[in-house]
Structures are given as structure tokens and as C-alpha cells.
Coordinates of C-alpha atoms and ligand atoms in Angstrom, one line a residue:
X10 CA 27.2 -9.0 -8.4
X11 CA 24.2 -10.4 -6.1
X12 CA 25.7 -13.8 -7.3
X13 CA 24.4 -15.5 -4.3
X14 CA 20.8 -14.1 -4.5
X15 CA 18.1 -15.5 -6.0
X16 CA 16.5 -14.2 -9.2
X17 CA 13.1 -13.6 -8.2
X18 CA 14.0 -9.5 -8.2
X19 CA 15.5 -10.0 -11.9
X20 CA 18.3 -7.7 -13.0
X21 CA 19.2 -5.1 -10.6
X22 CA 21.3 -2.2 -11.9
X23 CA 21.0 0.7 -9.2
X24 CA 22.9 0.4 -6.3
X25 CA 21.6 3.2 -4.1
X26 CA 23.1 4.0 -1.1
X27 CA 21.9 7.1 1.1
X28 CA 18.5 9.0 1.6
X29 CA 18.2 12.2 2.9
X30 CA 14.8 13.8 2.7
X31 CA 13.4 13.4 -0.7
X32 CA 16.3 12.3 -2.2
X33 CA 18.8 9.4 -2.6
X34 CA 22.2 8.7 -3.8
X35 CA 24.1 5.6 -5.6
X36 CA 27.2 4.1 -5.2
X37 CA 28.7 6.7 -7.7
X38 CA 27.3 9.8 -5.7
X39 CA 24.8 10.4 -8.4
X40 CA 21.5 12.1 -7.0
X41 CA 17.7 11.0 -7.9
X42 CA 15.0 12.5 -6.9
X43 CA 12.6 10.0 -5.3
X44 CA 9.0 9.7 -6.3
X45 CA 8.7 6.3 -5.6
X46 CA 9.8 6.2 -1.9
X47 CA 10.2 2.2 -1.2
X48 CA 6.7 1.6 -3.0
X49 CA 5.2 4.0 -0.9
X50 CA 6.9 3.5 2.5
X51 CA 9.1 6.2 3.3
X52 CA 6.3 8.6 3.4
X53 CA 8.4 11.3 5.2
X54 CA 11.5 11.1 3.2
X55 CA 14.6 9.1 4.2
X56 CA 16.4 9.7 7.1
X57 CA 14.2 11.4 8.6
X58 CA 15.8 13.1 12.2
X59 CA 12.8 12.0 14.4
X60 CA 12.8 8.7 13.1
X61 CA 16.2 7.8 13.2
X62 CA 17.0 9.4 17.2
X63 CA 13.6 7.1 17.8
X64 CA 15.3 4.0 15.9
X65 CA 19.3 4.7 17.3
X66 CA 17.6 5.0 20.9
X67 CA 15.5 2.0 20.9
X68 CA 17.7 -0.1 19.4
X69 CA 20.7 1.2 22.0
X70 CA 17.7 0.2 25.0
X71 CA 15.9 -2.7 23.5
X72 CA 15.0 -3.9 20.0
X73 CA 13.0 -7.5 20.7
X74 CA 12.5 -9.1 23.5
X75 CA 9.1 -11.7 21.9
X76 CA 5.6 -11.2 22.2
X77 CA 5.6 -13.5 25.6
X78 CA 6.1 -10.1 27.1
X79 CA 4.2 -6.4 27.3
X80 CA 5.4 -4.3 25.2
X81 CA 4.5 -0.9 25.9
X82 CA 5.3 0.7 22.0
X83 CA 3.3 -1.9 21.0
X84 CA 0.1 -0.9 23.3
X85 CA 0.9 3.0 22.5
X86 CA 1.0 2.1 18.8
X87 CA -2.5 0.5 19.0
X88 CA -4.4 3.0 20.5
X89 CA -3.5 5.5 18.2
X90 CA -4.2 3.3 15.1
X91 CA -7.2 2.7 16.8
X92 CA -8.6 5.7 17.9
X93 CA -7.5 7.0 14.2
X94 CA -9.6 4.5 13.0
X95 CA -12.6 3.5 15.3
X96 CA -11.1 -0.1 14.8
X97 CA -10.8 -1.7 18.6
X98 CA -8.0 -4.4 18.4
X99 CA -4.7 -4.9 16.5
X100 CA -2.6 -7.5 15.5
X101 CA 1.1 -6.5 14.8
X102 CA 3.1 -8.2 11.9
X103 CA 6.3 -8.1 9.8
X104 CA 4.8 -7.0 6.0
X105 CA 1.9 -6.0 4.4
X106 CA 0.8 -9.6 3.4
X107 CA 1.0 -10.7 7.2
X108 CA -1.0 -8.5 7.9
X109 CA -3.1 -9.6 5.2
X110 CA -2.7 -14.0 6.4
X111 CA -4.0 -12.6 9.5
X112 CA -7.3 -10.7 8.0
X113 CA -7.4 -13.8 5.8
X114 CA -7.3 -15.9 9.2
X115 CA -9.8 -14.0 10.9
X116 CA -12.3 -14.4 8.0
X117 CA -11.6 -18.4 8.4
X118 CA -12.7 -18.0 12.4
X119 CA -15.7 -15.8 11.5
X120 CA -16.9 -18.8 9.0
X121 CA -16.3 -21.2 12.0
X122 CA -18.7 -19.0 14.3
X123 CA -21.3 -18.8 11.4
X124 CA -21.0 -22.6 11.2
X125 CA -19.7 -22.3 7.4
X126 CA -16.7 -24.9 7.0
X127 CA -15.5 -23.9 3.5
X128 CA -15.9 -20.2 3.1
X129 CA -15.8 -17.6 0.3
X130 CA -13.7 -14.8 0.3
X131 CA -15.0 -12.2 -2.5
X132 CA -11.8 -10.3 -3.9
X133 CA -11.5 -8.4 -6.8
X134 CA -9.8 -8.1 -10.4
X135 CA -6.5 -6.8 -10.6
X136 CA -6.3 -6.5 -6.8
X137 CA -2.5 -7.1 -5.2
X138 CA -2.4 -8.5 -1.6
X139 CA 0.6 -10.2 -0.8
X140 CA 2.6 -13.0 -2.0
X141 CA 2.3 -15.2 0.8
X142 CA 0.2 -18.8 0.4
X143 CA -3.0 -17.4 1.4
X144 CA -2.5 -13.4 -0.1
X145 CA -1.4 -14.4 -3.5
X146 CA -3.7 -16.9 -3.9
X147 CA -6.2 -13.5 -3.1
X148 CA -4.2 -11.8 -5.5
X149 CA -5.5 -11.4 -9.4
X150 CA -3.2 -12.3 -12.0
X151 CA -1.4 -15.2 -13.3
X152 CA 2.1 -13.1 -13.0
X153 CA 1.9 -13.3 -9.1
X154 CA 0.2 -17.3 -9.0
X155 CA 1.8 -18.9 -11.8
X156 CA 3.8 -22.6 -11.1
X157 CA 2.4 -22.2 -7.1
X158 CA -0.7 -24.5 -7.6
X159 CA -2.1 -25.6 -5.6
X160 CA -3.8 -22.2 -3.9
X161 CA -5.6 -21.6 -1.3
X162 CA -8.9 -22.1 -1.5
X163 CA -11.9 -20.5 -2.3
X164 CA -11.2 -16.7 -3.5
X165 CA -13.6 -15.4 -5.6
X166 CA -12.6 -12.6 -8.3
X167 CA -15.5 -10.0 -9.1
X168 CA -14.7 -6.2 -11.2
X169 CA -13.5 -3.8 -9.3
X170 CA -15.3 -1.0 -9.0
X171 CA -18.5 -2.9 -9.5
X172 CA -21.2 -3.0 -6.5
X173 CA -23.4 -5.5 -8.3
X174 CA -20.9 -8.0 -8.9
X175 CA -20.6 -8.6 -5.2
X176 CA -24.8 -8.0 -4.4
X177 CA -25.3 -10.9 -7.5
X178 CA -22.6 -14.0 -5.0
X179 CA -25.4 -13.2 -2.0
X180 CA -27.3 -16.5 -2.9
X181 CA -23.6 -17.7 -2.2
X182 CA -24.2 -19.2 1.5
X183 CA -20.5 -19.8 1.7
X184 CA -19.3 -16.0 1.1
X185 CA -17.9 -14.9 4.4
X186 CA -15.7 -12.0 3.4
X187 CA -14.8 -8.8 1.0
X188 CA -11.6 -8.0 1.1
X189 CA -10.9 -4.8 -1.0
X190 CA -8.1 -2.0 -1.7
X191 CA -9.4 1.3 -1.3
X192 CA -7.2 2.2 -4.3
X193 CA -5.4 -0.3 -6.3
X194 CA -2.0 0.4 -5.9
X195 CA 0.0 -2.0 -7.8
X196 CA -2.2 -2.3 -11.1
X197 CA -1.8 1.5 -11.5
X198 CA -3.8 3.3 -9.1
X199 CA -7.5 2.4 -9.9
X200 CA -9.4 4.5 -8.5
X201 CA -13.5 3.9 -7.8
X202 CA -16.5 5.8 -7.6
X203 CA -16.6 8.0 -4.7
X204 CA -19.5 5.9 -3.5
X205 CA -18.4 2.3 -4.0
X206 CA -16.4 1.8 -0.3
X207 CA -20.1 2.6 1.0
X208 CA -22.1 0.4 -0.8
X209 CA -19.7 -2.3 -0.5
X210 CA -20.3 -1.5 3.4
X211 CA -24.1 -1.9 2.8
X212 CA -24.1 -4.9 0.9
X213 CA -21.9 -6.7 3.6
X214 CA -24.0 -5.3 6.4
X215 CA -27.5 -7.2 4.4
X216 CA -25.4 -10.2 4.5
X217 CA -23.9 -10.2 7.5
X218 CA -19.9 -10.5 5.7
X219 CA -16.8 -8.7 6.9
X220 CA -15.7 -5.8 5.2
X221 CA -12.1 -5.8 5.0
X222 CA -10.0 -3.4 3.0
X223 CA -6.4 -3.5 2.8
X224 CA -4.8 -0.1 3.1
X225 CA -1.4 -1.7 3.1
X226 CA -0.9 0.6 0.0
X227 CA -3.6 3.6 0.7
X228 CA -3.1 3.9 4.6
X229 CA -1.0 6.4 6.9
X230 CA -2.0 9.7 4.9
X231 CA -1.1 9.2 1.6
X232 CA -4.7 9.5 0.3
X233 CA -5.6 12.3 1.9
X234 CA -6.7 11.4 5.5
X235 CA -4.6 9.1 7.4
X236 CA -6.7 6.0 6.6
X237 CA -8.5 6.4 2.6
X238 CA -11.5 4.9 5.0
X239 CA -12.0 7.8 6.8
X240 CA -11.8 10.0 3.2
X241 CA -14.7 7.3 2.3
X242 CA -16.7 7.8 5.2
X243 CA -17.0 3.9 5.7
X244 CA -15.9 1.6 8.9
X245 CA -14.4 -1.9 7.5
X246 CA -14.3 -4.6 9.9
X247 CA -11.3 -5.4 9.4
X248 CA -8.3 -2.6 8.2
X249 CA -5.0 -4.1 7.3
X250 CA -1.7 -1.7 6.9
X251 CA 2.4 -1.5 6.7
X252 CA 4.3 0.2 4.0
X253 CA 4.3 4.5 5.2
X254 CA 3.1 2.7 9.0
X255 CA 6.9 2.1 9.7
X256 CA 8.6 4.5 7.0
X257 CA 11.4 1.7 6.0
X258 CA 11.2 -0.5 9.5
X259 CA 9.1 -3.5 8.8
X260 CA 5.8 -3.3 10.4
X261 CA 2.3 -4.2 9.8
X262 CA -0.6 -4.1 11.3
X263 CA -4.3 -5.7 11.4
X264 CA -6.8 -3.8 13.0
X265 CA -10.2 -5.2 13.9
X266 CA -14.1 -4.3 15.5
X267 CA -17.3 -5.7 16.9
X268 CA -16.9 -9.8 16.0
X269 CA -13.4 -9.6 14.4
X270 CA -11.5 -8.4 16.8
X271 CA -12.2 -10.6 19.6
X272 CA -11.9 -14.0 17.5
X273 CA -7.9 -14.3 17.7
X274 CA -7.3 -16.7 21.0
X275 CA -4.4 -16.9 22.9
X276 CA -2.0 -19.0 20.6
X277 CA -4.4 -18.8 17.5
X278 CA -2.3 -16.6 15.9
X279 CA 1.8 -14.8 16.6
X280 CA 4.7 -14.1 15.5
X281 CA 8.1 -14.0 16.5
X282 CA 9.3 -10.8 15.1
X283 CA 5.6 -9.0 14.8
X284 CA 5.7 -5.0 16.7
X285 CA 8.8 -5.2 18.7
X286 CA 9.9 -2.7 20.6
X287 CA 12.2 -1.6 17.8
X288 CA 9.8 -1.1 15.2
X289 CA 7.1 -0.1 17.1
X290 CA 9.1 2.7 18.6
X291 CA 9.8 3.8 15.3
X292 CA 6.2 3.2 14.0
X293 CA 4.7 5.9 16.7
X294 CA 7.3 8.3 16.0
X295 CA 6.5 8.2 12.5
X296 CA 2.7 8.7 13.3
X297 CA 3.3 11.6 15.7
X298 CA 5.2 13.2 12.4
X299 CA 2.1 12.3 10.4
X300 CA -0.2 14.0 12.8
X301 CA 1.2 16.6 14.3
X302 CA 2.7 17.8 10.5
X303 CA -0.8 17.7 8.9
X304 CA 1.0 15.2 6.4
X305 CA -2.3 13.9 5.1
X306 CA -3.8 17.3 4.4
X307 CA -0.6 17.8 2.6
X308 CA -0.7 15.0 0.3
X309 CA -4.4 15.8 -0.6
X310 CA -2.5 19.4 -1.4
X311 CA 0.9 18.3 -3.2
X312 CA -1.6 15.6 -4.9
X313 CA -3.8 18.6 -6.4
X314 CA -0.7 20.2 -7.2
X315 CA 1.2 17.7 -9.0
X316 CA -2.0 16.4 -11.1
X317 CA -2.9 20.1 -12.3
X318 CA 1.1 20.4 -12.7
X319 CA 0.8 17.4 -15.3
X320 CA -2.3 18.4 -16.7
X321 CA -1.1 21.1 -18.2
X322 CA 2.3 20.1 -18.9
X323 CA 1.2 17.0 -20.6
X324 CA -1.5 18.8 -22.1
X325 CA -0.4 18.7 -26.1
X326 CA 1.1 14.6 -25.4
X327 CA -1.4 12.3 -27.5
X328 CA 0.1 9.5 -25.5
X329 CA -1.4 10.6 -22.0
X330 CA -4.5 8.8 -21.5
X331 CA -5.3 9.8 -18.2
X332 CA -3.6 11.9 -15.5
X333 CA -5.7 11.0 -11.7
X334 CA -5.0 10.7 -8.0
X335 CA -6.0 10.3 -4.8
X336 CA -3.8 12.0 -2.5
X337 CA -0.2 10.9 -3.7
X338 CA -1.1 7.5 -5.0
X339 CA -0.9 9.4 -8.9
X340 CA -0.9 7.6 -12.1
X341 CA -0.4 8.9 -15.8
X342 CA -1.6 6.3 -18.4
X343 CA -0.5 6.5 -21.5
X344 CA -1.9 4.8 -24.3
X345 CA 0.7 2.2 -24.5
X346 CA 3.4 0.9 -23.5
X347 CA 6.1 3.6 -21.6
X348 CA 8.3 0.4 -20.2
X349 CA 11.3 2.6 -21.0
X350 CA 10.4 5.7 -19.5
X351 CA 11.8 3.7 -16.1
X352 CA 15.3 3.7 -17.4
X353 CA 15.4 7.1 -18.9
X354 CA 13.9 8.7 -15.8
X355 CA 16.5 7.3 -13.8
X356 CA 18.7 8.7 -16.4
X357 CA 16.9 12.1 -15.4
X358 CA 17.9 11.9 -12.2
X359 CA 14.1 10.6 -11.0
X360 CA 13.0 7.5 -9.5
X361 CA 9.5 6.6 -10.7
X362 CA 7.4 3.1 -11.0
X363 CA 6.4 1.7 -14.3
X364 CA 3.0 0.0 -13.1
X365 CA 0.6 -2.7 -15.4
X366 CA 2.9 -1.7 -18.6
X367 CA 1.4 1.6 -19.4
X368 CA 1.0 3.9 -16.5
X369 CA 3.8 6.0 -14.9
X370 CA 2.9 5.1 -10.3
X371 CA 3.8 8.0 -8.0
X372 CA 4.1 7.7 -5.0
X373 CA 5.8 10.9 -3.5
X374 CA 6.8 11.5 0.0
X375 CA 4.0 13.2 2.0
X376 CA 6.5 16.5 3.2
X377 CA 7.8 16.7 -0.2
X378 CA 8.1 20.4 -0.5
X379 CA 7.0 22.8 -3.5
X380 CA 10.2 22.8 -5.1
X381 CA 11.2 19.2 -5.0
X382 CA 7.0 19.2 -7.1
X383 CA 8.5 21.4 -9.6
X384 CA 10.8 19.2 -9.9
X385 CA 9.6 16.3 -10.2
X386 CA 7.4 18.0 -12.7
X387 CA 10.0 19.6 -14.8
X388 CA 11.5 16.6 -15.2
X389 CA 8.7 14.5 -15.7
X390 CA 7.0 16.3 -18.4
X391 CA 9.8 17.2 -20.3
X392 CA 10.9 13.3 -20.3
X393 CA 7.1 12.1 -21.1
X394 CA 6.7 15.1 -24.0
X395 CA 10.1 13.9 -25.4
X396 CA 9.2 10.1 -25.4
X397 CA 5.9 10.3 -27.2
X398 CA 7.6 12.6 -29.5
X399 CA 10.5 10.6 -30.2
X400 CA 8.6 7.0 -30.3
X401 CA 6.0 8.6 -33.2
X402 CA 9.3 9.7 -35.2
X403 CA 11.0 6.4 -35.0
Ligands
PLP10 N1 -1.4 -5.2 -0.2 C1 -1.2 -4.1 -1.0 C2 -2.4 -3.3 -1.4 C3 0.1 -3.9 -1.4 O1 0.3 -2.8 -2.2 C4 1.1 -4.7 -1.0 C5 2.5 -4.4 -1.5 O2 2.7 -3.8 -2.5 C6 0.9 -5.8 -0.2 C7 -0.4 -6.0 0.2 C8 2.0 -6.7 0.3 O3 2.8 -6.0 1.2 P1 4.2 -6.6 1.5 O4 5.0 -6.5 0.3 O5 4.7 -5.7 2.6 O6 4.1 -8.0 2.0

């Protein structure tokens, strides 16, 4: 099976072929609950109606046509990311780490106008941008970089979640650039002080860098407002995003103000593929749903929900560590290794993430509804309860 694939996946076992709302089916017809959702893409479910009319009717009129041309879901698509945002430009890509080359690319330009010909691009521990050249070599973590040498230049790794790290590179005359998730998604939902986005904003504003965060992960209402910059209170200069932006179609997007989003040229910067008319008719549907449905409000809801839910119902299991969220970006540490909690959730019927070794990632649908929670947390806590017990008997 998958004979012809390469390995860089690893073994694959599930073969899952239907979504419907917040659940999906395999090959065999056996039905899992789905907390994962794509790594946080299909925010409202799968198969949802509006987005698949929107899809089935673009694709019957027009899918691509190249960005020689206008294309007007592209310019609708825009202006509402922008006006969400109080960003002023965007640039439309394939994946999250495009979007990412193309904030990366922009902080390259900006060092040309500020005369700086090998610039510094302050990134932080554990943080996950892409796994492109440029993105991975952003990335923290031998896992991601190892056997790609050489990298691109010149990213420097500070703690997350530490203001003075990145005040103590300002003698650094060649630092252009932060470039920070809101939450870290992929190491297991770090979460930082409520104040840090803002003081990260102050110290780039004393030194004249770019902010950029990457809301790839964070963005299109999972952490409560539609963009977790809004929810800090803080403008970046640069905001990239995919993932829930297209709800399974692949779109990104990097949005830009003031300097940043006038330093793409014409020809500077494309792609073939990047918001066609396909995607991006998809993409707006899927942030009309958002908005008009008060999605974001509910995550911030089913995300109080959910951690109270395994609060309590994890209450008596030594092995929890921690049980935090922001909106429906949720972890549960435990204090070791829960690897096989994966397999036996699937087991369960449940599709959850197994993120940095020892935390359980969720990363719900936003219009998960109150039963589907009980679910999830049912079958959750009675799986987690059962594991710690059963591991300290062994
Ligand atoms: N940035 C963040 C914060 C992510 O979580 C991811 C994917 O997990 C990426 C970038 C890369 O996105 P993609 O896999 O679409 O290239």
C-alpha cells in the first residue's frame, strides 16, 4: 500500500474516506470523531454545504486562469482579511510556509531599504514555520533541519515567551525582523503571557523591526477572535495565515501594512497556483461562515467548555500536568510520554494529535456542537484515566 510514495509521512494505517460535519469515516465504515480536523484546517467540519455549493460552482465556472489576470475572489478575499485585520495588502499562496517564504521575502526587501545586506531574523525556540528552504531553516529543532545543511541564513533562536531575550539582540545592527507564533501550535500549544505580543510590538517599534507573527496555526477564529492579534490587542506588520483560511482547499495568505506591504514589485514575487479563483471562492465562503456564525466567539466558548470538562474529569489523573487553551488550540500535558494514547484513541473512535511526545493537541472544529464536547470528553477522559492507571500497574 502507498508503495510508490515516499516515506517522509512514515507508516500510515488509517485510510479515511468521508467527512461530514465533525466526523469522518474509513475505508471499513468505521466512525471517529474528529478533534484534530486536518491539523486545524477544517475549522467548520467537513463537508460543509456552503463550502462545497461554493467549490462544485466555481470549479463548474472557472478554477485557474494565473495571476496575469484579475481575479475578483481574490480582491473580495483581501479586503475582508484586511479590514479583519487593519493589514492593507495581501499576498495569496499555496500553504502555510509560502505564505511564510513570502514574510521571509519581505523581511529581506525591508533590509535592502534599511541598507542592511545580511540581515537577522529573530525567531524563537520550539517555534514551527514551514518546511520550505527559508521556513525550516526558521524553524527550531533538529527533527525538522536535520541532513538539509546548508540553511538559510541568519535566524536567530531566542525563548519563547521571553521579551528580554529579544530587547538584549538590539545592539545587533543586522536584526531586521521578529517573526513569532501567537501560540505555538506544533510544540504543543505554548501559550505566553497575556502581555508578551505587546511588548514584542514595543520593542520592534524602538528598533524600527517588523513584527511578523505567523497565525498559519492561530488565525481564522480558532483562538477566540478571528485573528489571536486582535485577542492581543497588537497590529504585526506582517500576518501570515492558511490552514482554517480555506477549510481543506489550499490557501494561504500574507498580509502586510505601512512599509511591508508596498515592497513586493511587479515580478518580485508569484505564483502559479497562489488564490485562484477556485480556492479563493471557497476561502470567502468559508469566512462569511466564520463571521456571520460568530465561530470565533464560539471557540472561545467550546474552548472554556472543553478545558473545565477536562479539568474536572482528569482531576484524580497524576499524569496530567497541565490542561490550557486558547480558544480551541487545547493541550493536556502529561508528565511523560502518552505516544500511545494516539493509537488507542483511534481505537475509541477519536482522532486526536500526539504533540512534542507528552501532550495530547486539540484542535476541534469551531461549530462543534455541545454533544459532539461531551463526547469528545467522555471519551477522552475515560481513555487518559485508564492509561495512567494501567501504565502505573504494569
Ligand atoms: N506555521 C505554523 C505555525 C504552522 O502550524 C504550520 C503547519 O503546521 C506552518 C507554518 C506550515 O504550514 P504548511 O504545512 O501549510 O506549509
Amino acid at each position: 500500500m502507498g508503495a510508490y510514495l515516499m516515506n517522509n509521512y512514515g507508516n500510515r494505517t488509517l485510510s479515511l474516506v468521508k467527512g461530514d460535519g465533525r466526523y469522518v469515516w474509513d475505508s471499513e465504515g468505521r466512525r471517529y470523531l474528529d478533534a484534530l480536523t486536518g491539523i486545524a484546517v477544517c475549522g467548520l467540519g467537513h463537508s460543509h454545504p456552503a463550502v462545497s455549493k461554493t467549490i462544485a460552482e466555481q470549479a463548474a465556472t472557472l478554477s485557474h486562469v494565473s495571476n496575469y489576470f484579475r481575479i475578483p475572489q481574490q480582491e473580495a478575499l483581501a479586503e475582508k482579511l484586511c479590514s479583519e485585520s487593519g493589514m492593507e495588502k495581501v499576498f495569496f499562496s499555496n500553504s502555510g510556509a509560502e505564505a511564510n517564504e513570502a514574510a521571509i521575502k519581505l523581511t529581506r526587501l525591508y533590509a535592502r531599504e534599511k541598507g542592511i545586506s545580511k540581515p537577522t531574523v529573530v525567531v524563537m525556540e520550539n517555534c514551527f514555520h514551514g518546511r520550505t528552504m527559508a521556513t525550516l531553516s526558521a524553524t527550531w529543532g533538529a527533527k525538522v533541519r536535520q541532513g538539509f545543511d546548508p540553511l538559510v541564513e541568519k535566524f536567530v533562536h531566542v525563548p519563547f515567551n521571553d521579551v528580554d531575550a529579544v530587547a538584549d539582540l538590539a545592539s545587533d545592527e543586522s536584526v531586521v525582523a521578529v517573526m513569532v507564533e501567537p501560540v505555538q501550535g506544533e510544540a504543543g500549544i505554548n501559550i505566553p503571557a497575556a502581555d508578551y505580543l505587546q511588548k514584542l510590538r514595543n520593542v520592534c517599534d524602538n528598533n524600527d523591526w517588523l513584527l511578523v507573527f505567523d497565525e498559519i496555526q492561530t488565525g481564522n477564529g480558532r483562538s477566540g477572535e478571528y485573528f489571536a492579534a486582535t485577542l492581543a490587542g497588537v497590529k504585526p506588520d506582517i500576518l501570515t495565515t492558511a490552514k482554517g483560511l480555506g477549510n481543506g482547499v489550499p490557501i494561504g495568505a500574507c498580509l502586510a501594512r505601512g512599509i511591508a506591504a508596498d515592497l513586493f514589485g511587479p515580478g518580485s514575487h508569484g505564483s502559479t497556483y497562489g488564490g485562484n479563483p477556485l480556492v479563493c471562492a471557497a476561502a470567502n465562503t468559508v469566512f462569511d461562515v466564520i463571521k456571520e456564525e460568530q465561530l470565533a466567539l464560539r471557540a472561545t466558548q467550546l474552548g472554556e467548555k472543553l478545558n473545565a470538562g477536562f479539568s474536572s474529569g482528569l482531576a484524580n489523573c497524576h499524569a496530567v500536568k497541565e490542561v490550557r487553551n486558547m480558544g480551541l488550540l487545547m493541550a493536556i500535558e502529561m508528565n511523560r510520554e502518552c505516544s500511545e494514547l494516539y493509537g488507542q484513541a483511534i481505537e475509541a473512535g477519536l482522532l486526536i494529535n500526539i504533540a512534542g511526545g507528552n501532550r495530547i493537541r486539540l484542535l476541534p472544529a469551531l461549530n462543534t456542537t455541545d454533544p459532539e464536547a461531551d463526547e469528545l470528553l467522555d471519551k477522552l477522559c475515560s481513555l487518559v484515566n485508564n492509561w495512567a492507571n494501567t501504565a502505573v500497574n504494569e
